[in-house]
Coordinates of C-alpha atoms and ligand atoms in Angstrom, one line a residue:
X25 CA -91.8 74.7 -63.0
X26 CA -94.7 77.0 -64.0
X27 CA -96.8 76.4 -67.1
X28 CA -95.3 79.5 -68.6
X29 CA -91.8 78.4 -68.0
X30 CA -92.6 75.0 -69.6
X31 CA -94.2 76.8 -72.6
X32 CA -91.2 78.9 -73.2
X33 CA -89.0 75.8 -73.2
X34 CA -91.1 74.2 -76.0
X35 CA -91.6 77.4 -78.0
X36 CA -95.4 77.1 -77.4
X37 CA -97.5 80.0 -76.3
X38 CA -100.8 80.4 -74.6
X39 CA -103.7 81.2 -76.8
X40 CA -106.1 83.7 -75.2
X41 CA -109.3 81.7 -75.2
X42 CA -107.9 78.2 -74.7
X43 CA -105.7 77.2 -71.9
X44 CA -102.6 75.1 -72.8
X45 CA -103.1 71.7 -71.2
X46 CA -100.5 69.2 -70.3
X47 CA -100.7 65.8 -71.8
X48 CA -99.2 62.5 -70.5
X49 CA -95.4 62.2 -70.9
X50 CA -94.9 65.9 -69.8
X51 CA -95.8 67.1 -73.3
X52 CA -97.4 70.4 -73.6
X53 CA -100.1 71.1 -76.2
X54 CA -102.9 73.5 -76.8
X55 CA -105.7 71.1 -77.6
X56 CA -108.6 71.3 -75.2
X57 CA -110.4 68.2 -76.3
X58 CA -109.5 64.8 -77.7
X59 CA -108.5 64.6 -81.3
X60 CA -110.6 62.0 -83.0
X61 CA -110.2 61.0 -86.6
X62 CA -113.4 60.3 -88.5
X63 CA -112.0 57.2 -90.2
X64 CA -115.2 56.2 -92.0
X65 CA -115.8 59.7 -93.5
X66 CA -112.1 59.8 -94.6
X67 CA -112.4 56.4 -96.2
X68 CA -115.6 57.4 -98.0
X69 CA -114.0 60.6 -99.3
X70 CA -110.9 58.7 -100.5
X71 CA -113.2 56.3 -102.3
X72 CA -115.3 59.1 -103.8
X73 CA -112.2 60.9 -105.1
X74 CA -111.0 57.6 -106.7
X75 CA -114.3 57.6 -108.6
X76 CA -113.0 60.6 -110.6
X77 CA -111.0 58.5 -112.9
X78 CA -110.4 58.0 -116.6
X79 CA -109.7 54.3 -116.2
X80 CA -112.0 51.6 -114.8
X81 CA -111.7 50.8 -111.0
X82 CA -109.5 49.9 -109.2
X83 CA -107.2 51.8 -111.5
X84 CA -107.2 55.6 -111.2
X85 CA -106.1 57.9 -114.0
X86 CA -106.4 61.6 -113.4
X87 CA -104.1 63.7 -115.5
X88 CA -103.8 67.3 -114.6
X89 CA -106.4 69.6 -116.2
X90 CA -108.4 66.8 -117.7
X91 CA -112.2 67.1 -117.3
X92 CA -111.9 64.4 -114.6
X93 CA -109.2 66.4 -112.7
X94 CA -111.3 69.5 -112.8
X95 CA -114.3 67.6 -111.4
X96 CA -112.1 66.0 -108.7
X97 CA -110.7 69.4 -107.8
X98 CA -114.3 70.7 -107.3
X99 CA -115.1 67.8 -105.1
X100 CA -112.1 68.6 -102.8
X101 CA -112.8 72.4 -102.8
X102 CA -116.4 71.8 -101.8
X103 CA -115.2 69.7 -98.9
X104 CA -112.8 72.4 -97.8
X105 CA -115.6 75.0 -98.0
X106 CA -117.9 72.8 -96.0
X107 CA -115.2 72.7 -93.4
X108 CA -115.2 76.5 -93.2
X109 CA -111.9 77.0 -94.9
X110 CA -111.2 80.0 -97.1
X111 CA -110.3 78.7 -100.6
X112 CA -108.1 80.5 -103.1
X113 CA -106.5 79.2 -106.4
X114 CA -103.4 80.6 -108.1
X115 CA -102.7 81.0 -111.8
X116 CA -101.6 77.4 -112.3
X117 CA -104.4 75.9 -110.1
X118 CA -102.5 75.4 -106.9
X119 CA -105.3 75.4 -104.4
X120 CA -105.0 76.9 -100.8
X121 CA -107.6 76.2 -98.2
X122 CA -107.0 78.2 -95.1
X123 CA -108.2 77.8 -91.5
X124 CA -107.5 81.3 -90.3
X125 CA -105.6 81.5 -87.0
X126 CA -106.1 83.8 -84.1
X127 CA -103.0 85.7 -85.3
X128 CA -103.6 85.7 -89.1
X129 CA -100.6 87.9 -90.0
X130 CA -98.1 85.3 -88.8
X131 CA -96.6 82.9 -91.3
X132 CA -98.9 79.9 -91.7
X133 CA -98.4 76.1 -91.2
X134 CA -99.0 74.3 -94.5
X135 CA -100.0 70.7 -95.2
X136 CA -101.2 68.9 -98.3
X137 CA -100.2 67.0 -101.4
X138 CA -101.6 66.3 -104.9
X139 CA -104.6 64.6 -106.4
X140 CA -103.4 64.1 -110.0
X141 CA -102.7 60.4 -110.7
X142 CA -100.5 58.9 -113.4
X143 CA -102.2 56.5 -115.9
X144 CA -103.2 53.3 -114.3
X145 CA -102.4 54.4 -110.8
X146 CA -103.9 53.7 -107.4
X147 CA -106.1 55.8 -105.2
X148 CA -103.8 56.7 -102.3
X149 CA -100.7 58.5 -103.8
X150 CA -101.2 62.2 -103.0
X151 CA -104.8 61.9 -102.0
X152 CA -104.0 60.7 -98.5
X153 CA -102.1 63.9 -97.9
X154 CA -104.9 66.1 -99.2
X155 CA -107.9 64.4 -97.7
X156 CA -105.9 63.3 -94.6
X157 CA -104.7 66.9 -94.2
X158 CA -108.3 68.1 -94.5
X159 CA -109.5 65.5 -91.9
X160 CA -106.6 66.6 -89.6
X161 CA -107.9 70.1 -89.7
X162 CA -111.5 69.0 -89.1
X163 CA -110.4 66.8 -86.2
X164 CA -108.7 69.8 -84.6
X165 CA -111.8 71.9 -85.2
X166 CA -113.9 69.3 -83.5
X167 CA -111.5 69.1 -80.5
X168 CA -112.1 72.8 -79.8
X169 CA -108.5 73.8 -80.8
X170 CA -108.0 77.2 -82.3
X171 CA -104.7 77.7 -84.2
X172 CA -102.6 80.7 -83.4
X173 CA -101.0 80.6 -86.9
X174 CA -103.3 79.9 -89.8
X175 CA -103.2 76.3 -91.0
X176 CA -103.3 76.0 -94.8
X177 CA -104.2 72.9 -96.8
X178 CA -102.6 72.8 -100.3
X179 CA -103.6 70.9 -103.3
X180 CA -100.6 71.2 -105.7
X181 CA -101.1 71.2 -109.4
X182 CA -99.4 68.4 -111.4
X183 CA -97.1 66.7 -109.0
X184 CA -97.0 64.0 -111.6
X185 CA -95.1 64.7 -114.8
X186 CA -97.6 62.9 -117.0
X187 CA -98.9 65.9 -119.1
X188 CA -95.9 68.3 -119.3
X189 CA -93.0 65.9 -118.6
X190 CA -91.9 67.7 -115.4
X191 CA -93.0 66.7 -112.0
X192 CA -94.1 69.1 -109.2
X193 CA -95.1 71.8 -111.6
X194 CA -97.2 73.7 -109.1
X195 CA -94.8 73.5 -106.2
X196 CA -91.8 74.4 -108.4
X197 CA -93.6 77.6 -109.5
X198 CA -94.8 78.7 -106.1
X199 CA -91.3 78.1 -104.6
X200 CA -89.5 79.8 -107.4
X201 CA -87.7 76.6 -108.6
X202 CA -89.1 77.0 -112.1
X203 CA -88.8 80.1 -114.2
X204 CA -92.4 81.1 -115.2
X205 CA -91.1 81.9 -118.7
X206 CA -89.9 78.3 -119.1
X207 CA -93.2 77.0 -117.6
X208 CA -95.1 79.1 -120.2
X209 CA -93.3 77.2 -123.0
X210 CA -94.2 73.7 -121.6
X211 CA -96.2 71.7 -124.0
X212 CA -97.9 68.3 -123.9
X213 CA -97.0 65.7 -126.5
X214 CA -99.8 67.0 -128.8
X215 CA -98.2 70.4 -128.7
X216 CA -100.8 72.0 -126.5
X217 CA -99.3 74.5 -124.1
X218 CA -99.6 74.9 -120.4
X219 CA -101.2 78.2 -121.0
X220 CA -103.9 76.6 -123.2
X221 CA -104.5 73.9 -120.7
X222 CA -104.7 76.1 -117.6
X223 CA -107.0 78.6 -119.4
X224 CA -109.3 75.7 -120.4
X225 CA -109.3 74.6 -116.7
X226 CA -110.3 78.2 -115.6
X227 CA -106.8 79.3 -114.3
X228 CA -105.7 82.6 -115.7
X229 CA -103.1 85.3 -114.9
X230 CA -99.4 85.7 -115.0
X231 CA -97.6 82.5 -113.9
X232 CA -95.1 84.7 -112.1
X233 CA -97.9 85.6 -109.6
X234 CA -97.8 82.0 -108.3
X235 CA -94.5 82.7 -106.4
X236 CA -95.1 82.8 -102.7
X237 CA -93.2 85.3 -100.6
X238 CA -90.5 83.9 -98.3
X239 CA -92.0 83.7 -94.9
X240 CA -95.5 82.7 -96.2
X241 CA -95.1 79.5 -94.3
X242 CA -93.5 78.8 -90.9
X243 CA -93.5 75.1 -91.8
X244 CA -94.9 72.6 -94.1
X245 CA -95.7 68.9 -93.4
X246 CA -96.9 66.4 -96.1
X247 CA -98.6 63.1 -95.2
X248 CA -98.0 60.4 -97.9
X249 CA -98.0 56.7 -98.4
X250 CA -94.4 55.3 -98.2
X251 CA -94.5 53.9 -101.8
X252 CA -91.9 51.5 -100.5
X253 CA -91.9 48.3 -98.4
X254 CA -90.0 49.2 -95.3
X255 CA -92.7 50.3 -92.9
X256 CA -94.8 47.2 -93.6
X257 CA -91.8 44.9 -93.4
X258 CA -90.8 46.4 -90.0
X259 CA -94.4 46.5 -88.7
X260 CA -93.9 50.2 -88.0
X261 CA -97.0 52.4 -88.4
X262 CA -95.2 55.7 -89.2
X263 CA -92.2 56.9 -91.1
X264 CA -90.6 60.2 -90.3
X265 CA -88.9 61.4 -93.4
X266 CA -85.5 63.1 -92.8
X267 CA -84.5 63.7 -96.5
X268 CA -86.0 63.6 -99.9
X269 CA -84.0 62.1 -102.8
X270 CA -82.6 64.1 -105.7
X271 CA -84.5 63.4 -108.9
X272 CA -83.3 64.2 -112.5
X273 CA -85.3 63.7 -115.7
X274 CA -83.9 63.6 -119.2
X275 CA -85.3 63.6 -122.6
X276 CA -83.1 61.9 -125.2
X277 CA -83.8 62.2 -128.9
X278 CA -82.2 59.7 -131.3
X279 CA -82.3 60.4 -135.0
X280 CA -81.1 57.8 -137.5
X281 CA -82.4 57.0 -141.0
X282 CA -85.8 55.4 -141.8
X283 CA -86.6 53.3 -144.7
X284 CA -88.3 50.1 -146.0
X285 CA -87.9 47.2 -143.6
X286 CA -87.3 44.8 -146.5
X287 CA -85.2 46.9 -148.8
X288 CA -82.7 48.6 -146.4
X289 CA -80.0 46.0 -145.9
X290 CA -78.4 45.5 -142.5
X291 CA -74.9 47.0 -143.2
X292 CA -76.6 50.3 -144.3
X293 CA -78.9 50.7 -141.3
X294 CA -78.8 53.7 -139.0
X295 CA -81.7 52.4 -136.8
X296 CA -82.7 54.9 -134.2
X297 CA -84.5 52.3 -132.0
X298 CA -81.5 49.9 -131.9
X299 CA -79.4 52.9 -130.7
X300 CA -82.1 53.8 -128.2
X301 CA -82.1 50.2 -126.9
X302 CA -78.4 50.6 -126.1
X303 CA -79.1 53.9 -124.3
X304 CA -81.8 52.2 -122.2
X305 CA -79.3 49.5 -121.2
X306 CA -76.7 52.2 -120.5
X307 CA -79.1 53.8 -118.0
X308 CA -79.4 50.5 -116.2
X309 CA -75.7 49.9 -116.2
X310 CA -74.8 53.4 -114.9
X311 CA -77.4 53.2 -112.1
X312 CA -76.3 49.7 -111.0
X313 CA -72.7 50.7 -111.4
X314 CA -72.6 53.1 -108.5
X315 CA -73.0 50.0 -106.2
X316 CA -75.3 52.0 -104.0
X317 CA -78.8 50.7 -103.3
X318 CA -80.1 54.3 -103.3
X319 CA -79.2 54.9 -107.0
X320 CA -82.1 54.2 -109.4
X321 CA -82.4 54.8 -113.1
X322 CA -85.5 54.1 -115.3
X323 CA -86.4 54.7 -118.9
X324 CA -90.2 55.0 -118.7
X325 CA -91.0 56.3 -122.1
X326 CA -89.8 55.1 -125.5
X327 CA -91.7 56.7 -128.4
X328 CA -90.8 55.4 -131.9
X329 CA -91.4 57.2 -135.1
X330 CA -92.9 56.3 -137.5
X331 CA -93.9 53.2 -135.5
X332 CA -94.7 50.8 -138.3
X333 CA -93.7 47.2 -138.3
X334 CA -92.3 47.4 -141.8
X335 CA -90.4 50.7 -141.4
X336 CA -86.9 51.1 -140.0
X337 CA -87.2 53.5 -136.9
X338 CA -86.2 57.0 -137.9
X339 CA -86.6 58.7 -134.6
X340 CA -87.0 57.8 -130.9
X341 CA -87.8 59.8 -127.9
X342 CA -86.7 58.4 -124.5
X343 CA -87.7 59.8 -121.1
X344 CA -85.4 58.8 -118.3
X345 CA -85.6 59.3 -114.6
X346 CA -82.5 59.0 -112.4
X347 CA -82.5 59.5 -108.6
X348 CA -80.3 59.2 -105.6
X349 CA -80.3 60.6 -102.1
X350 CA -76.7 61.6 -102.9
X351 CA -76.6 64.4 -105.5
X352 CA -73.0 63.9 -106.6
X353 CA -73.6 60.1 -107.1
X354 CA -76.7 60.9 -109.1
X355 CA -74.8 63.4 -111.2
X356 CA -72.1 60.8 -111.9
X357 CA -74.8 58.6 -113.4
X358 CA -75.8 61.4 -115.7
X359 CA -72.2 62.0 -116.7
X360 CA -71.7 58.3 -117.5
X361 CA -74.9 58.2 -119.5
X362 CA -73.8 61.2 -121.5
X363 CA -70.5 59.4 -122.4
X364 CA -72.5 56.3 -123.4
X365 CA -74.7 58.4 -125.6
X366 CA -71.6 60.0 -127.3
X367 CA -70.1 56.6 -128.0
X368 CA -73.3 55.0 -129.3
X369 CA -74.0 58.0 -131.5
X370 CA -70.6 57.8 -133.3
X371 CA -70.5 54.0 -133.5
X372 CA -74.1 53.8 -134.9
X373 CA -73.9 57.0 -136.9
X374 CA -77.1 58.4 -135.3
X375 CA -77.7 61.9 -133.9
X376 CA -78.3 61.8 -130.1
X377 CA -79.6 65.0 -128.4
X378 CA -80.0 65.2 -124.7
X379 CA -82.3 67.6 -122.9
X380 CA -82.2 67.8 -119.1
X381 CA -85.8 68.4 -118.0
X382 CA -84.9 68.8 -114.4
X383 CA -82.0 68.0 -112.1
X384 CA -82.9 68.9 -108.6
X385 CA -80.9 68.8 -105.3
X386 CA -82.2 66.6 -102.5
X387 CA -84.0 68.3 -99.5
X388 CA -83.3 67.9 -95.9
X389 CA -86.2 67.9 -93.5
X390 CA -86.4 70.3 -90.5
X391 CA -85.4 68.9 -87.1
X392 CA -88.1 70.9 -85.3
X393 CA -90.9 69.5 -87.4
X394 CA -89.4 66.0 -87.2
X395 CA -89.5 66.3 -83.4
X396 CA -93.1 67.6 -83.5
X397 CA -94.1 64.5 -85.5
X398 CA -92.3 62.2 -83.1
X399 CA -93.9 63.9 -80.1
X400 CA -97.3 63.5 -81.8
X401 CA -96.7 59.8 -82.4
X402 CA -95.5 59.3 -78.8
X403 CA -98.7 60.9 -77.5
X404 CA -100.7 58.0 -79.1
X405 CA -98.1 55.3 -78.4
X406 CA -97.5 54.9 -82.2
X407 CA -94.0 53.7 -83.1
X408 CA -92.2 55.5 -85.8
X409 CA -88.9 55.2 -87.6
X410 CA -86.8 57.8 -89.4
X411 CA -86.3 57.1 -93.1
X412 CA -85.6 58.8 -96.4
X413 CA -88.0 59.3 -99.3
X414 CA -86.8 57.9 -102.5
X415 CA -89.9 59.2 -104.3
X416 CA -90.0 62.9 -104.9
X417 CA -92.8 65.0 -103.5
X418 CA -94.0 68.6 -103.5
X419 CA -92.2 68.9 -100.2
X420 CA -88.9 68.8 -102.1
X421 CA -89.7 72.3 -103.5
X422 CA -91.5 73.6 -100.4
X423 CA -88.2 73.0 -98.7
X424 CA -86.9 76.0 -100.7
X425 CA -89.3 78.4 -99.0
X426 CA -90.0 76.8 -95.6
X427 CA -88.9 74.2 -93.1
X428 CA -90.5 71.0 -94.2
X429 CA -91.0 67.4 -93.1
X430 CA -93.0 64.4 -94.3
X431 CA -94.9 61.7 -92.6
X432 CA -95.2 58.3 -94.2
X433 CA -97.7 55.5 -93.6
X434 CA -97.2 51.9 -94.8
X435 CA -98.8 50.7 -98.0
X436 CA -99.3 47.1 -98.9
X437 CA -96.3 45.5 -100.4
X438 CA -94.8 48.9 -100.9
X439 CA -96.8 49.1 -104.2
X440 CA -97.5 52.4 -105.7
X441 CA -98.2 53.8 -109.2
X442 CA -100.3 50.8 -109.8
X443 CA -104.0 49.9 -109.3
X444 CA -103.4 47.6 -106.4
X445 CA -101.8 50.4 -104.3
X446 CA -103.4 50.1 -100.8
X447 CA -103.2 51.7 -97.4
X448 CA -105.5 50.5 -94.7
X449 CA -108.0 52.9 -93.1
X450 CA -106.2 52.3 -89.8
X451 CA -102.8 53.3 -91.3
X452 CA -104.4 56.4 -92.8
X453 CA -106.1 57.3 -89.5
X454 CA -102.7 56.9 -87.6
X455 CA -101.0 59.3 -90.1
X456 CA -103.9 61.8 -90.0
X457 CA -103.9 61.8 -86.2
X458 CA -100.2 62.4 -85.9
X459 CA -100.4 65.0 -88.6
X460 CA -103.1 66.8 -86.6
X461 CA -100.9 66.7 -83.5
X462 CA -98.0 68.2 -85.3
X463 CA -100.2 70.9 -87.0
X464 CA -101.5 71.8 -83.5
X465 CA -98.1 72.1 -82.0
X466 CA -96.5 74.0 -85.0
X467 CA -99.4 76.4 -85.3
X468 CA -99.3 77.2 -81.6
X469 CA -95.7 78.3 -81.6
Ligands
GLV225 C1 -93.6 60.9 -107.7 O1 -94.7 60.6 -108.1 C2 -92.4 60.3 -108.1 O2 -92.3 59.8 -109.2 O3 -91.5 60.2 -107.2
MN226 MN1 -96.9 59.6 -107.7
MN227 MN1 -97.3 61.5 -104.6

């Protein structure tokens, strides 16, 4: 078989100045030299980024648009510029760093993740996908590879819901999953709006302008820590993500009647917190009740007003997160929770108001990108297993505008969203290497 015939079979094409070379295992790729990950530089950068934090190490707190987030963004943008990438930011602060391909008009291949971190988090969630994505690009540059399609690194704004109550704010906007008018009305818990925050952070312009045209990307791949225990348990260095679970977030307001903790007698009470406590347990019951291991329900926020030991709680705000890889089953939990709220409200004589913050469908990953990742792993004799992502990611929304896939690496104990989150330099290098392989293959086709 001629080289050209082989290339047409794989969808790869010959770039004019670099011959396509054959690798072991009859795999075809356009990488003239060896791809080598600079593990120590990458570790140093991950550590430096973790230094931008509003909590003492090892915890990382980096809430979107805080002064710390702004300094961290500058650190990452400077690294991108130093790598010769062309950097642009949109009106909500999504940051795009482009390695321009030999055919720049073609839809690009995207990679990246987020650098915001929930309060008291670790240093690897999101950052591995951003800095690993950057190192994958630099490794390809060092190898002498020239992409046909541009390769674009993304740093998404506010993947975490900490400030505005909704996750994946940046990727929702650029994929059209969130109406810019609704986004404009988002407020933090002090009542400061998204517009105020982004202006203070130096991001201006119409939020509608963040929408990317369909066809902007030919594919998107996100490298991330697994945030679960399976890869470590199985001793598998890489997880190839086939689907991303469907998340829903609710805000529930409970309003009863306040009063003096000594003077209001028990038969007369309409205690909002007691009602909220029943709702919290109803979340747990509904999630466990599906009998499926993939259904999870969490009440992560419970704000009590007025919040005094000698005052009967008047008002409570709960924020609840329900997820499943099966959307219908996830929705059945939401329905069961709503009936529980109705029953608790009438029995306890409190007003319960439910606001759905988001209720998103799951995403399926693209078989062609999954195969590219598996081929990349095979080239380096790295074992991988297919799995689902129970966490949500910006890729959930990128799937609305492009074929996507995700690549997971193990993290110790499966811990995430806590300060002892840890992924070894070797695990990160494996993921970065295979990401680089996949970016090379996808950007050549
Ligand atoms: C992302 O951080 C998630 O909560 O899944
Ligand atoms: Mn997270
Ligand atoms: Mn993340």
